[in-house]
Amino acid sequence: MVSDINLDSSLSNYAVFGNPINHSKSPQIHSLFAEQKGITLNYQAIEVPVDSFKDYVNSFVEQKGKGLNITVPFKGDAFSLCDILSDRADISGSVNTIWFDKDKNIYGDTTDGKGLINDLIINNEIDLNNKSILILGAGGSVRAILEPLCAQKPKQIVIANRTVSRAVQLAKIFSNHGNIQACSYADLSEKLYGQRSFDVIINGTSLSLNGRLPTIPKSTIGNTTCCYDLMYSDKETIFMKWASEQGAFKVLDGLGMLVEQAAEAFNIWHGVMPDTAPVIKQLRNVPV
Ligand code: NDP
């Protein structure tokens, strides 16, 4: 048994597994949802050593834990460990929400993509239908958002990535879901896209974490472009600042996506959808 996992057997126990995990907002978000819905639970953030994911999940199950959220760097490990996957987890190769049945079968789903879509469409009224979308990056989170983005029937999705082969691979995997192309950052300013702007640009790289920008031309942003950084922080991210300076119509960070993906997980576990708007406001320190 793993000594870091000490669940309270008198409560329903949930946790988020990640590494690092100390800045996770998930315990606060799930506690606020639970309070809103009159549900009593214990939700912990647990730092899992990078080589011990399976042992930690097993220990959590042995102690009758009810559900897990999974974050960096374990979404792929969670995908491999699950016995039963939702269709959307299957195609995304990623799992961020886990639960169990009485025979200890492990179920996995990914709610990241739905979280992004809810934040864009419901919270921020960004229409994706027949729109051109530029995605920067081709990592795990981009793979998780592609299918739900395609379901909104955009005119076109262009994936640009430093390692072009990864963008090409994603475009291939999702080729039956929509009109998806892959390219390098340089291609955006040169041969492929000339001077045209996109309706929506999603930064799915981890560059903002290090205060760096993807090297894309200004011409990709017009005065009707919405720019969305999947990253969030207490301040405007460097990508948001740059996009505003280029005249973007709207700039958003990923905090709304974080709360929305948590709400979808909460609904899977508890069968009730929480109200996300007051929780987003509370996390942004805006009076509710
Ligand atoms: P991955 O590590 O899977 O992917 C990272 C991406 O960033 C890759 O496309 C990688 O390109 C690119 N990248 C990294 N360094 C550089 C660099 N120096 N120059 C150019 N490109 C670079 O990360 P995730 O997909 O898991 O996460 C991406 C972002 O999304 C993170 O900021 C994360 O915090 C955020 N996120 C937010 C969520 C939310 O709820 N708001 C949920 C999930 C993620 P390459 O392929 O060439 O290496």
Short mmCIF file of N, CA, C and O and ligand atoms in Angstrom, two decimals, residues 71-72 75 96 112 136-143 160-164 166-167 185 203-210 212-215 228-232 253-259 261, ligand 1:
data_model
loop_
_atom_site.label_atom_id
_atom_site.label_comp_id
_atom_site.label_asym_id
_atom_site.label_seq_id
_atom_site.Cartn_x
_atom_site.Cartn_y
_atom_site.Cartn_z
N THR A 71 -3.91 14.74 -14.06
CA THR A 71 -3.31 15.85 -14.79
C THR A 71 -1.87 15.53 -15.14
O THR A 71 -1.41 14.39 -14.96
N VAL A 72 -1.18 16.53 -15.69
CA VAL A 72 0.20 16.36 -16.19
C VAL A 72 1.07 15.66 -15.15
O VAL A 72 1.03 16.05 -13.98
N LYS A 75 -1.87 11.76 -18.01
CA LYS A 75 -3.10 11.49 -18.77
C LYS A 75 -2.94 10.31 -19.73
O LYS A 75 -3.88 9.55 -19.96
N ASN A 96 -8.67 12.06 -18.23
CA ASN A 96 -8.51 12.98 -17.09
C ASN A 96 -9.52 12.71 -15.97
O ASN A 96 -9.48 13.37 -14.94
N ASP A 112 -11.65 17.32 -21.03
CA ASP A 112 -10.95 18.57 -21.39
C ASP A 112 -11.59 19.24 -22.62
O ASP A 112 -11.80 20.45 -22.63
N LEU A 136 -2.30 26.13 -32.20
CA LEU A 136 -0.85 26.14 -32.03
C LEU A 136 -0.48 25.03 -31.06
O LEU A 136 -0.97 25.02 -29.93
N GLY A 137 0.37 24.09 -31.49
CA GLY A 137 0.75 22.97 -30.64
C GLY A 137 0.06 21.69 -31.09
O GLY A 137 -0.99 21.74 -31.76
N ALA A 138 0.67 20.58 -30.75
CA ALA A 138 0.11 19.27 -31.14
C ALA A 138 0.38 18.25 -30.04
O ALA A 138 0.63 17.08 -30.31
N GLY A 139 0.30 18.69 -28.79
CA GLY A 139 0.53 17.80 -27.65
C GLY A 139 -0.77 17.16 -27.18
O GLY A 139 -1.78 17.13 -27.89
N GLY A 140 -0.72 16.67 -25.94
CA GLY A 140 -1.86 15.92 -25.38
C GLY A 140 -3.14 16.72 -25.33
O GLY A 140 -4.22 16.21 -25.67
N SER A 141 -3.07 17.98 -24.93
CA SER A 141 -4.31 18.74 -24.79
C SER A 141 -4.91 19.05 -26.16
O SER A 141 -6.13 19.07 -26.31
N VAL A 142 -4.07 19.26 -27.15
CA VAL A 142 -4.60 19.52 -28.50
C VAL A 142 -5.31 18.26 -29.02
O VAL A 142 -6.41 18.34 -29.57
N ARG A 143 -4.72 17.12 -28.78
CA ARG A 143 -5.37 15.89 -29.22
C ARG A 143 -6.74 15.73 -28.54
O ARG A 143 -7.71 15.29 -29.14
N ALA A 160 -0.65 24.05 -36.28
CA ALA A 160 0.75 24.41 -36.50
C ALA A 160 1.56 23.99 -35.29
O ALA A 160 1.15 24.24 -34.15
N ASN A 161 2.69 23.34 -35.53
CA ASN A 161 3.50 22.88 -34.39
C ASN A 161 4.98 22.97 -34.72
O ASN A 161 5.38 22.90 -35.88
N ARG A 162 5.78 23.14 -33.64
CA ARG A 162 7.24 23.15 -33.83
C ARG A 162 7.67 21.85 -34.49
O ARG A 162 8.36 21.86 -35.50
N THR A 163 7.24 20.71 -33.94
CA THR A 163 7.54 19.41 -34.55
C THR A 163 6.39 19.10 -35.50
O THR A 163 5.32 18.64 -35.08
N VAL A 164 6.61 19.38 -36.77
CA VAL A 164 5.50 19.32 -37.73
C VAL A 164 4.92 17.91 -37.83
O VAL A 164 3.71 17.73 -37.99
N ARG A 166 4.21 15.84 -35.62
CA ARG A 166 3.13 15.61 -34.63
C ARG A 166 1.83 16.23 -35.10
O ARG A 166 0.75 15.66 -34.91
N ALA A 167 1.92 17.40 -35.71
CA ALA A 167 0.71 18.04 -36.24
C ALA A 167 0.15 17.20 -37.38
O ALA A 167 -1.07 16.99 -37.49
N TYR A 185 5.15 26.60 -38.09
CA TYR A 185 4.87 28.02 -37.83
C TYR A 185 5.30 28.87 -39.02
O TYR A 185 4.61 29.83 -39.39
N ASN A 203 -4.02 28.66 -28.40
CA ASN A 203 -2.64 28.33 -28.06
C ASN A 203 -2.62 27.09 -27.17
O ASN A 203 -2.91 27.15 -25.98
N GLY A 204 -2.29 25.95 -27.77
CA GLY A 204 -2.21 24.69 -27.03
C GLY A 204 -0.77 24.29 -26.77
O GLY A 204 -0.50 23.12 -26.45
N THR A 205 0.16 25.23 -26.91
CA THR A 205 1.55 24.93 -26.55
C THR A 205 1.73 25.20 -25.06
O THR A 205 0.89 25.84 -24.43
N SER A 206 2.85 24.74 -24.52
CA SER A 206 3.15 25.04 -23.12
C SER A 206 4.06 26.26 -23.01
O SER A 206 4.62 26.53 -21.95
N LEU A 207 4.20 27.04 -24.11
CA LEU A 207 5.15 28.14 -24.12
C LEU A 207 4.84 29.24 -23.11
O LEU A 207 5.76 29.81 -22.51
N SER A 208 3.56 29.55 -22.89
CA SER A 208 3.22 30.64 -21.96
C SER A 208 3.75 30.36 -20.56
O SER A 208 4.06 31.28 -19.81
N LEU A 209 3.84 29.06 -20.23
CA LEU A 209 4.38 28.67 -18.92
C LEU A 209 5.76 29.26 -18.69
O LEU A 209 6.14 29.57 -17.58
N ASN A 210 6.53 29.37 -19.79
CA ASN A 210 7.90 29.88 -19.70
C ASN A 210 8.01 31.31 -20.19
O ASN A 210 9.10 31.78 -20.51
N ARG A 212 7.04 32.54 -23.03
CA ARG A 212 7.49 32.61 -24.43
C ARG A 212 6.31 32.53 -25.38
O ARG A 212 5.25 31.99 -25.03
N LEU A 213 6.53 33.03 -26.59
CA LEU A 213 5.45 33.08 -27.59
C LEU A 213 5.73 32.13 -28.74
O LEU A 213 6.89 31.98 -29.16
N PRO A 214 4.69 31.53 -29.32
CA PRO A 214 4.90 30.80 -30.58
C PRO A 214 5.23 31.81 -31.67
O PRO A 214 4.70 32.93 -31.65
N THR A 215 6.09 31.43 -32.60
CA THR A 215 6.54 32.40 -33.61
C THR A 215 5.58 32.42 -34.79
O THR A 215 5.87 31.90 -35.86
N TYR A 228 -7.38 32.28 -27.68
CA TYR A 228 -7.61 31.53 -26.44
C TYR A 228 -6.33 30.82 -26.04
O TYR A 228 -5.80 30.01 -26.81
N ASP A 229 -5.81 31.12 -24.87
CA ASP A 229 -4.63 30.41 -24.36
C ASP A 229 -5.11 29.32 -23.41
O ASP A 229 -5.80 29.61 -22.43
N LEU A 230 -4.77 28.07 -23.69
CA LEU A 230 -5.21 26.99 -22.79
C LEU A 230 -4.61 27.17 -21.40
O LEU A 230 -5.18 26.74 -20.39
N MET A 231 -3.48 27.85 -21.33
CA MET A 231 -2.88 28.10 -20.02
C MET A 231 -3.65 29.18 -19.28
O MET A 231 -4.30 30.02 -19.90
N TYR A 232 -3.58 29.16 -17.96
CA TYR A 232 -4.19 30.22 -17.16
C TYR A 232 -3.21 30.58 -16.06
O TYR A 232 -2.37 29.77 -15.67
N ASP A 253 -8.20 33.22 -21.32
CA ASP A 253 -7.28 32.19 -20.82
C ASP A 253 -8.06 30.91 -20.52
O ASP A 253 -9.27 30.85 -20.72
N GLY A 254 -7.35 29.87 -20.06
CA GLY A 254 -7.95 28.54 -19.91
C GLY A 254 -8.60 28.28 -18.56
O GLY A 254 -8.94 27.12 -18.27
N LEU A 255 -8.80 29.34 -17.74
CA LEU A 255 -9.41 29.08 -16.43
C LEU A 255 -10.85 28.57 -16.58
O LEU A 255 -11.27 27.65 -15.87
N GLY A 256 -11.58 29.16 -17.52
CA GLY A 256 -12.95 28.70 -17.76
C GLY A 256 -12.98 27.25 -18.20
O GLY A 256 -13.82 26.46 -17.75
N MET A 257 -12.02 26.87 -19.05
CA MET A 257 -11.93 25.47 -19.49
C MET A 257 -11.66 24.55 -18.30
O MET A 257 -12.26 23.48 -18.18
N LEU A 258 -10.78 25.00 -17.41
CA LEU A 258 -10.45 24.19 -16.23
C LEU A 258 -11.70 23.92 -15.38
O LEU A 258 -11.96 22.79 -14.97
N VAL A 259 -12.48 24.98 -15.15
CA VAL A 259 -13.68 24.83 -14.32
C VAL A 259 -14.72 23.97 -15.06
O VAL A 259 -15.37 23.11 -14.47
N GLN A 261 -14.18 21.63 -17.40
CA GLN A 261 -13.82 20.20 -17.45
C GLN A 261 -14.06 19.55 -16.09
O GLN A 261 -14.45 18.39 -16.00
P1 NDP B 1 2.27 18.74 -24.08
O1 NDP B 1 3.59 18.66 -23.37
O2 NDP B 1 1.58 17.50 -24.44
O3 NDP B 1 2.49 19.60 -25.44
C1 NDP B 1 3.26 20.76 -25.43
C2 NDP B 1 3.15 21.50 -26.77
O4 NDP B 1 3.92 22.72 -26.64
C3 NDP B 1 3.71 20.73 -27.95
O5 NDP B 1 2.98 21.05 -29.11
C4 NDP B 1 5.13 21.29 -28.04
O6 NDP B 1 5.68 21.25 -29.34
C5 NDP B 1 4.91 22.74 -27.68
N1 NDP B 1 6.15 23.34 -27.20
C6 NDP B 1 6.77 23.10 -26.02
N2 NDP B 1 7.91 23.83 -25.95
C7 NDP B 1 8.00 24.52 -27.12
C8 NDP B 1 8.96 25.43 -27.65
N3 NDP B 1 10.06 25.80 -26.96
N4 NDP B 1 8.73 25.96 -28.88
C9 NDP B 1 7.63 25.62 -29.57
N5 NDP B 1 6.68 24.75 -29.13
C10 NDP B 1 6.87 24.20 -27.92
O7 NDP B 1 1.37 19.71 -23.17
P2 NDP B 1 -0.20 19.71 -22.99
O8 NDP B 1 -0.83 19.57 -24.33
O9 NDP B 1 -0.58 18.77 -21.93
O10 NDP B 1 -0.45 21.19 -22.39
C11 NDP B 1 -0.33 22.36 -23.22
C12 NDP B 1 -0.85 23.58 -22.45
O11 NDP B 1 -2.24 23.43 -22.19
C13 NDP B 1 -0.19 23.80 -21.09
O12 NDP B 1 0.05 25.19 -20.95
C14 NDP B 1 -1.23 23.37 -20.10
O13 NDP B 1 -1.11 24.09 -18.87
C15 NDP B 1 -2.52 23.72 -20.82
N6 NDP B 1 -3.70 22.94 -20.40
C16 NDP B 1 -4.77 23.60 -19.88
C17 NDP B 1 -5.91 22.93 -19.50
C18 NDP B 1 -7.07 23.68 -18.93
O14 NDP B 1 -7.98 23.07 -18.35
N7 NDP B 1 -7.11 24.99 -19.08
C19 NDP B 1 -6.02 21.46 -19.64
C20 NDP B 1 -4.85 20.84 -20.24
C21 NDP B 1 -3.73 21.58 -20.59
P3 NDP B 1 6.53 19.96 -29.83
O15 NDP B 1 5.50 18.93 -30.22
O16 NDP B 1 7.32 20.46 -30.97
O17 NDP B 1 7.38 19.52 -28.65
#
